[in-house]
Structure formats: C-alpha cells, structure tokens
Amino acid sequence: MNAASITYLVAGFGLLLAAVLPASLRRFPISAPMVLVGVGVLVGLMPVPHRWVDPIAHRGFVEHLAEVVVLISLMGVGIAIDRPLRLRSWRSVLTWGSTWRLLLVAMPLTIAGVALAGNWLLGLGGPAALLLGAALAPTDPVLASDVQVEGPTTGVAPEEIDEEQEVRFALTAEAGLNDGAAFPFVFLALLWAGHGHLGGWLWHWAAWDLLGRVALGVGVGVAIGWVLGMIAFRAPRRALRTAHTGEPFLALACLALAYGTAELVHGYGFIAVFFAAVTVRWREPGHEYHELMHQVVERLERLGSLLALLLLGIALSNGLLARLTLGGVLLALLLVFVIRPLAGWVSLSFGPNRTRIGSTMLTRRDRAVISFFGVRGIGTVYYLAFATGLASFGEQTGLLWSTAAFTIILSVLVHGLSSGWAMQWVERGRA
C-alpha cells in the first residue's frame, strides 16, 4: 500500500468523522478531539507504513499543516467575538481587561514555570527549556471550542448585541491573541541557542521581537481589515460589495492578505490575522454576512483540525512518545493542574480592579474556570516544528516532542471531559 492510498484513506475517514461526530457526541461527556486522537492511535497500529507522519522526519509538512489550521482558527475566532476592540477608544480597550491580564501576566508566568520545570525535571538546557515553555504556554483556539463563543450574533443592530458571557469571551480572546504573543519568546529561545549565552543582544530582542514586530502585526491586521471591510460593505460599486453578493470567501482573502503582508514586513502574522478578522467584523457588526464567513471558516477549521488530530494519534502509536520520561509526565501534570491554573488565577486577581474586569463581573467560579481551561493543542505543534527547523537542539529534540505530545493528549482528555461540567457550574453560579 503506497503513501498516496493511505493519504486518501485517512482524509476520507477524517471527512466522514467531520460529518457525523459533532452531532453524535452532544449527549456524551467526551469531545471530538478525544475520539479523533483515539482513532488515530488505532490507525497507527495497523500494519501499514507510517513514517510519513513523524514530526521530526517530516518537520516541514507538520509545520505548514499546523500553521494553516491555526490561521483558519484565528480568523474564525476574530469573526465570532461580539465585543468590539477599538484601539483608539480607551473604554473599548478596557472591556478586554481579562484578556490583557491573561496575556501580560498569565502567559509569561506559564512560560517561566514550564521552562523552570523543564530544566529541573528534564535536564533541558536554557534555550530548549525556554522553547518548551513558549510552545506550551499559548492556549489553543482549535481545540477549545467547547468553552469558547459559538459564533457571531447577526441580524440585529450593534447596540442590541449582547456581550458574551465573560468566561467564554476571555478564553476565546486569549486563544486568539496568545498564539501570536508567544512568538517573541520562541525567537528568544532561538537567539539564545544561536548565541550560546544571554547578553547585550537582549535589548535588540526586546525592542524588535517583543515590541516592534507585535506592533507591525497589529497595524497590518487593522489596515487590511479596514480596507476589506470597506470593500465588503461600502464599496462605491454595489457589485463589489461581497456582503451584498454573499460571497463568503472574503474571509479567506482577509486571512491570506493579512498573514502574507505581516510576514513580508517581518511582523507577526498570527496577530495580524486576528486583528484583521476583528476589524472586518466591526465594520458592520450585526450584518448577516459575518455568519456566512464564519460558517466557511468553521468548516475549514474542523477539517484541518480533524486531519491534524488523526495524524497526531497515528504518530503517538508510532514512536512519538518514545523519548517520554517520568519528568515529562510530571511536567505535563504540573502545567495542566498547577502552573496554568495558578498563573491564570494570579492574573485575574491582582491590581486595583480585582472584582470587575472588562465590563462584566467576574465571580470566583469565573476566575477558576478561566484559569483552569488553558487548552494545549495545534499551536504547540506549530511552534516546535517552526523552531526546530531554524535551530538545532540535538538529542533534546526528541524529548521536546515527546513531552509536548503527551501534554497535548493530557489536555485533550482532561479539558474535554470537564468542559461541559465546568460551563454548567458557571451558569449555575450565575443563576
């Protein structure tokens, strides 16, 4: 059996699961990612060649697949959020307060915690430990759909759009932004590996990789989103208004233009795509066209994530966990049950405005659920594939992949089993 036949079989099986799983699992306390990884493991045990799914041997393929899946998911998340983000309005920026705390406090604390645990439990050197922390810190917009907003509210005037429940909003907005916000720390690990030490180049990293490239990503995203929003809703010629013609592929054009432009000027493309999506959404926030775009993006995201999860499951049963150690298991447990929950709780509890974040009151239950649901997933795969292609981490590469893969599987199981119960717990508390 050749590789092409296997590819068609896996793709066909993935499409079948994409069609039947979402509706079939609604009555059960399990998630589609859990089933897909399990199916992938079973496929991987079949007596057919599977080396083509090895993320180390085929790093380029894995990197680009994960990259596309994350980009599509970021576009969908940006369109789905009902809360505006107008950077020129301080009041609008403050309504995203929970997101800024999770980005500026929880994520760096998580990176530091994982890096220290990697050095202590796995014996990783500084650059490898920092890379593991940066890859595992971002929450995932692909696998966290059960605790995120469901889609854009359309067909009503902007002032009639109800804000999302704060828990779902915080987790959605965090996942949309921190995939790009982790990039500076990935580059810090790569620079550290290249120089062999921390030195005077740190100032250049802080000015350019940490601040400059983020600003470029935001600027490009807002500009692309504004232009395409004008075309979609207010083009001089009615025939050019895609909102009037109902052509939903503007979302994919927005994704590609924002990502390509940002990368061309050396900004962060992930950040650009998210801001472009949010900007397009808020040109005409209640227009039904956003629902059309979201449906297309959502289906593409589902297909890509299904394929990625099937391949991850196949890789798990074909040696991806071969370098997993007791230290790696302990690190994953620490991240899921201690490091992320503690970092999230601290970020949502500090400062002069402890009880009211954004525009909605955060209860203790809210803070607990937001802190706990730091879902790990496809973004981690992308960062590891990206970084290991630019720098050599020697024998530690296999250990990084095994530890990250086990952490993703642990997150899929723990968060998948508990998501329904957790959201019901939050709703009961509010009632």
PDB file of N, CA and C in Angstrom, residues 14-59:
ATOM      1  N   GLY A  14     -11.363  11.072   7.837  1.00  0.00           N
ATOM      2  CA  GLY A  14     -11.478  12.334   8.552  1.00  0.00           C
ATOM      3  C   GLY A  14     -12.718  13.102   8.148  1.00  0.00           C
ATOM      4  N   LEU A  15     -13.014  13.117   6.837  1.00  0.00           N
ATOM      5  CA  LEU A  15     -14.213  13.812   6.359  1.00  0.00           C
ATOM      6  C   LEU A  15     -15.477  13.154   6.897  1.00  0.00           C
ATOM      7  N   LEU A  16     -15.480  11.825   6.947  1.00  0.00           N
ATOM      8  CA  LEU A  16     -16.640  11.124   7.496  1.00  0.00           C
ATOM      9  C   LEU A  16     -16.854  11.480   8.957  1.00  0.00           C
ATOM     10  N   LEU A  17     -15.762  11.493   9.726  1.00  0.00           N
ATOM     11  CA  LEU A  17     -15.874  11.854  11.139  1.00  0.00           C
ATOM     12  C   LEU A  17     -16.313  13.310  11.300  1.00  0.00           C
ATOM     13  N   ALA A  18     -15.833  14.179  10.413  1.00  0.00           N
ATOM     14  CA  ALA A  18     -16.230  15.587  10.486  1.00  0.00           C
ATOM     15  C   ALA A  18     -17.725  15.740  10.277  1.00  0.00           C
ATOM     16  N   ALA A  19     -18.308  14.859   9.477  1.00  0.00           N
ATOM     17  CA  ALA A  19     -19.735  14.956   9.191  1.00  0.00           C
ATOM     18  C   ALA A  19     -20.604  14.416  10.323  1.00  0.00           C
ATOM     19  N   VAL A  20     -20.134  13.383  11.025  1.00  0.00           N
ATOM     20  CA  VAL A  20     -21.016  12.701  11.984  1.00  0.00           C
ATOM     21  C   VAL A  20     -20.689  12.963  13.444  1.00  0.00           C
ATOM     22  N   LEU A  21     -19.433  13.322  13.759  1.00  0.00           N
ATOM     23  CA  LEU A  21     -19.050  13.424  15.168  1.00  0.00           C
ATOM     24  C   LEU A  21     -19.741  14.547  15.942  1.00  0.00           C
ATOM     25  N   PRO A  22     -19.758  15.800  15.431  1.00  0.00           N
ATOM     26  CA  PRO A  22     -20.307  16.894  16.248  1.00  0.00           C
ATOM     27  C   PRO A  22     -21.704  16.617  16.783  1.00  0.00           C
ATOM     28  N   ALA A  23     -22.604  16.114  15.918  1.00  0.00           N
ATOM     29  CA  ALA A  23     -23.970  15.846  16.375  1.00  0.00           C
ATOM     30  C   ALA A  23     -24.046  14.596  17.227  1.00  0.00           C
ATOM     31  N   SER A  24     -23.197  13.616  16.925  1.00  0.00           N
ATOM     32  CA  SER A  24     -23.278  12.338  17.632  1.00  0.00           C
ATOM     33  C   SER A  24     -22.792  12.410  19.069  1.00  0.00           C
ATOM     34  N   LEU A  25     -21.899  13.349  19.371  1.00  0.00           N
ATOM     35  CA  LEU A  25     -21.280  13.382  20.695  1.00  0.00           C
ATOM     36  C   LEU A  25     -21.944  14.352  21.660  1.00  0.00           C
ATOM     37  N   ARG A  26     -23.018  15.012  21.225  1.00  0.00           N
ATOM     38  CA  ARG A  26     -23.628  16.031  22.081  1.00  0.00           C
ATOM     39  C   ARG A  26     -24.161  15.470  23.388  1.00  0.00           C
ATOM     40  N   ARG A  27     -24.576  14.216  23.391  1.00  0.00           N
ATOM     41  CA  ARG A  27     -25.167  13.620  24.587  1.00  0.00           C
ATOM     42  C   ARG A  27     -24.126  13.012  25.522  1.00  0.00           C
ATOM     43  N   PHE A  28     -22.881  12.995  25.101  1.00  0.00           N
ATOM     44  CA  PHE A  28     -21.854  12.294  25.868  1.00  0.00           C
ATOM     45  C   PHE A  28     -20.809  13.285  26.392  1.00  0.00           C
ATOM     46  N   PRO A  29     -20.205  12.977  27.530  1.00  0.00           N
ATOM     47  CA  PRO A  29     -19.191  13.875  28.119  1.00  0.00           C
ATOM     48  C   PRO A  29     -17.811  13.697  27.503  1.00  0.00           C
ATOM     49  N   ILE A  30     -17.766  13.545  26.205  1.00  0.00           N
ATOM     50  CA  ILE A  30     -16.496  13.425  25.504  1.00  0.00           C
ATOM     51  C   ILE A  30     -16.502  14.387  24.333  1.00  0.00           C
ATOM     52  N   SER A  31     -15.329  14.748  23.879  1.00  0.00           N
ATOM     53  CA  SER A  31     -15.209  15.723  22.802  1.00  0.00           C
ATOM     54  C   SER A  31     -14.715  15.048  21.533  1.00  0.00           C
ATOM     55  N   ALA A  32     -14.952  15.708  20.405  1.00  0.00           N
ATOM     56  CA  ALA A  32     -14.488  15.189  19.122  1.00  0.00           C
ATOM     57  C   ALA A  32     -12.969  15.006  19.091  1.00  0.00           C
ATOM     58  N   PRO A  33     -12.155  15.949  19.614  1.00  0.00           N
ATOM     59  CA  PRO A  33     -10.704  15.720  19.621  1.00  0.00           C
ATOM     60  C   PRO A  33     -10.296  14.441  20.336  1.00  0.00           C
ATOM     61  N   MET A  34     -10.971  14.089  21.427  1.00  0.00           N
ATOM     62  CA  MET A  34     -10.646  12.862  22.140  1.00  0.00           C
ATOM     63  C   MET A  34     -10.852  11.644  21.248  1.00  0.00           C
ATOM     64  N   VAL A  35     -11.994  11.612  20.550  1.00  0.00           N
ATOM     65  CA  VAL A  35     -12.296  10.480  19.675  1.00  0.00           C
ATOM     66  C   VAL A  35     -11.309  10.423  18.517  1.00  0.00           C
ATOM     67  N   LEU A  36     -10.990  11.574  17.947  1.00  0.00           N
ATOM     68  CA  LEU A  36     -10.102  11.599  16.784  1.00  0.00           C
ATOM     69  C   LEU A  36      -8.696  11.131  17.116  1.00  0.00           C
ATOM     70  N   VAL A  37      -8.183  11.555  18.255  1.00  0.00           N
ATOM     71  CA  VAL A  37      -6.859  11.093  18.657  1.00  0.00           C
ATOM     72  C   VAL A  37      -6.879   9.584  18.879  1.00  0.00           C
ATOM     73  N   GLY A  38      -7.952   9.089  19.522  1.00  0.00           N
ATOM     74  CA  GLY A  38      -8.069   7.645  19.732  1.00  0.00           C
ATOM     75  C   GLY A  38      -8.132   6.873  18.435  1.00  0.00           C
ATOM     76  N   VAL A  39      -8.901   7.381  17.471  1.00  0.00           N
ATOM     77  CA  VAL A  39      -8.977   6.729  16.166  1.00  0.00           C
ATOM     78  C   VAL A  39      -7.618   6.752  15.478  1.00  0.00           C
ATOM     79  N   GLY A  40      -6.924   7.881  15.601  1.00  0.00           N
ATOM     80  CA  GLY A  40      -5.596   7.962  15.011  1.00  0.00           C
ATOM     81  C   GLY A  40      -4.638   6.942  15.600  1.00  0.00           C
ATOM     82  N   VAL A  41      -4.727   6.738  16.909  1.00  0.00           N
ATOM     83  CA  VAL A  41      -3.881   5.735  17.554  1.00  0.00           C
ATOM     84  C   VAL A  41      -4.180   4.348  16.986  1.00  0.00           C
ATOM     85  N   LEU A  42      -5.459   4.028  16.797  1.00  0.00           N
ATOM     86  CA  LEU A  42      -5.834   2.722  16.240  1.00  0.00           C
ATOM     87  C   LEU A  42      -5.346   2.573  14.802  1.00  0.00           C
ATOM     88  N   VAL A  43      -5.484   3.638  14.007  1.00  0.00           N
ATOM     89  CA  VAL A  43      -4.978   3.592  12.633  1.00  0.00           C
ATOM     90  C   VAL A  43      -3.470   3.378  12.628  1.00  0.00           C
ATOM     91  N   GLY A  44      -2.791   4.009  13.581  1.00  0.00           N
ATOM     92  CA  GLY A  44      -1.342   3.871  13.656  1.00  0.00           C
ATOM     93  C   GLY A  44      -0.878   2.476  14.006  1.00  0.00           C
ATOM     94  N   LEU A  45      -1.747   1.689  14.603  1.00  0.00           N
ATOM     95  CA  LEU A  45      -1.391   0.308  14.963  1.00  0.00           C
ATOM     96  C   LEU A  45      -1.567  -0.662  13.807  1.00  0.00           C
ATOM     97  N   MET A  46      -2.176  -0.205  12.700  1.00  0.00           N
ATOM     98  CA  MET A  46      -2.371  -1.076  11.544  1.00  0.00           C
ATOM     99  C   MET A  46      -1.036  -1.348  10.849  1.00  0.00           C
ATOM    100  N   PRO A  47      -0.900  -2.509  10.228  1.00  0.00           N
ATOM    101  CA  PRO A  47       0.376  -2.891   9.590  1.00  0.00           C
ATOM    102  C   PRO A  47       0.604  -2.210   8.246  1.00  0.00           C
ATOM    103  N   VAL A  48       0.664  -0.887   8.260  1.00  0.00           N
ATOM    104  CA  VAL A  48       0.976  -0.119   7.052  1.00  0.00           C
ATOM    105  C   VAL A  48       2.061   0.886   7.413  1.00  0.00           C
ATOM    106  N   PRO A  49       2.828   1.350   6.432  1.00  0.00           N
ATOM    107  CA  PRO A  49       3.902   2.305   6.742  1.00  0.00           C
ATOM    108  C   PRO A  49       3.365   3.625   7.273  1.00  0.00           C
ATOM    109  N   HIS A  50       3.980   4.135   8.369  1.00  0.00           N
ATOM    110  CA  HIS A  50       3.516   5.366   8.996  1.00  0.00           C
ATOM    111  C   HIS A  50       4.620   6.400   9.182  1.00  0.00           C
ATOM    112  N   ARG A  51       5.791   6.158   8.635  1.00  0.00           N
ATOM    113  CA  ARG A  51       6.893   7.081   8.877  1.00  0.00           C
ATOM    114  C   ARG A  51       6.583   8.490   8.369  1.00  0.00           C
ATOM    115  N   TRP A  52       5.668   8.589   7.409  1.00  0.00           N
ATOM    116  CA  TRP A  52       5.339   9.892   6.819  1.00  0.00           C
ATOM    117  C   TRP A  52       4.656  10.821   7.806  1.00  0.00           C
ATOM    118  N   VAL A  53       4.260  10.330   9.002  1.00  0.00           N
ATOM    119  CA  VAL A  53       3.645  11.209   9.991  1.00  0.00           C
ATOM    120  C   VAL A  53       4.613  11.586  11.102  1.00  0.00           C
ATOM    121  N   ASP A  54       5.855  11.196  10.998  1.00  0.00           N
ATOM    122  CA  ASP A  54       6.853  11.517  12.016  1.00  0.00           C
ATOM    123  C   ASP A  54       7.147  13.022  11.965  1.00  0.00           C
ATOM    124  N   PRO A  55       6.855  13.776  13.050  1.00  0.00           N
ATOM    125  CA  PRO A  55       7.045  15.235  13.001  1.00  0.00           C
ATOM    126  C   PRO A  55       8.505  15.647  12.952  1.00  0.00           C
ATOM    127  N   ILE A  56       9.414  14.772  13.340  1.00  0.00           N
ATOM    128  CA  ILE A  56      10.835  15.101  13.277  1.00  0.00           C
ATOM    129  C   ILE A  56      11.368  14.846  11.869  1.00  0.00           C
ATOM    130  N   ALA A  57      11.011  13.700  11.294  1.00  0.00           N
ATOM    131  CA  ALA A  57      11.486  13.363   9.948  1.00  0.00           C
ATOM    132  C   ALA A  57      10.816  14.222   8.885  1.00  0.00           C
ATOM    133  N   HIS A  58       9.558  14.608   9.115  1.00  0.00           N
ATOM    134  CA  HIS A  58       8.808  15.412   8.140  1.00  0.00           C
ATOM    135  C   HIS A  58       8.358  16.719   8.796  1.00  0.00           C
ATOM    136  N   ARG A  59       9.307  17.391   9.341  1.00  0.00           N
ATOM    137  CA  ARG A  59       9.032  18.612  10.100  1.00  0.00           C
ATOM    138  C   ARG A  59       8.334  19.667   9.252  1.00  0.00           C
TER     139      ARG A  59
END
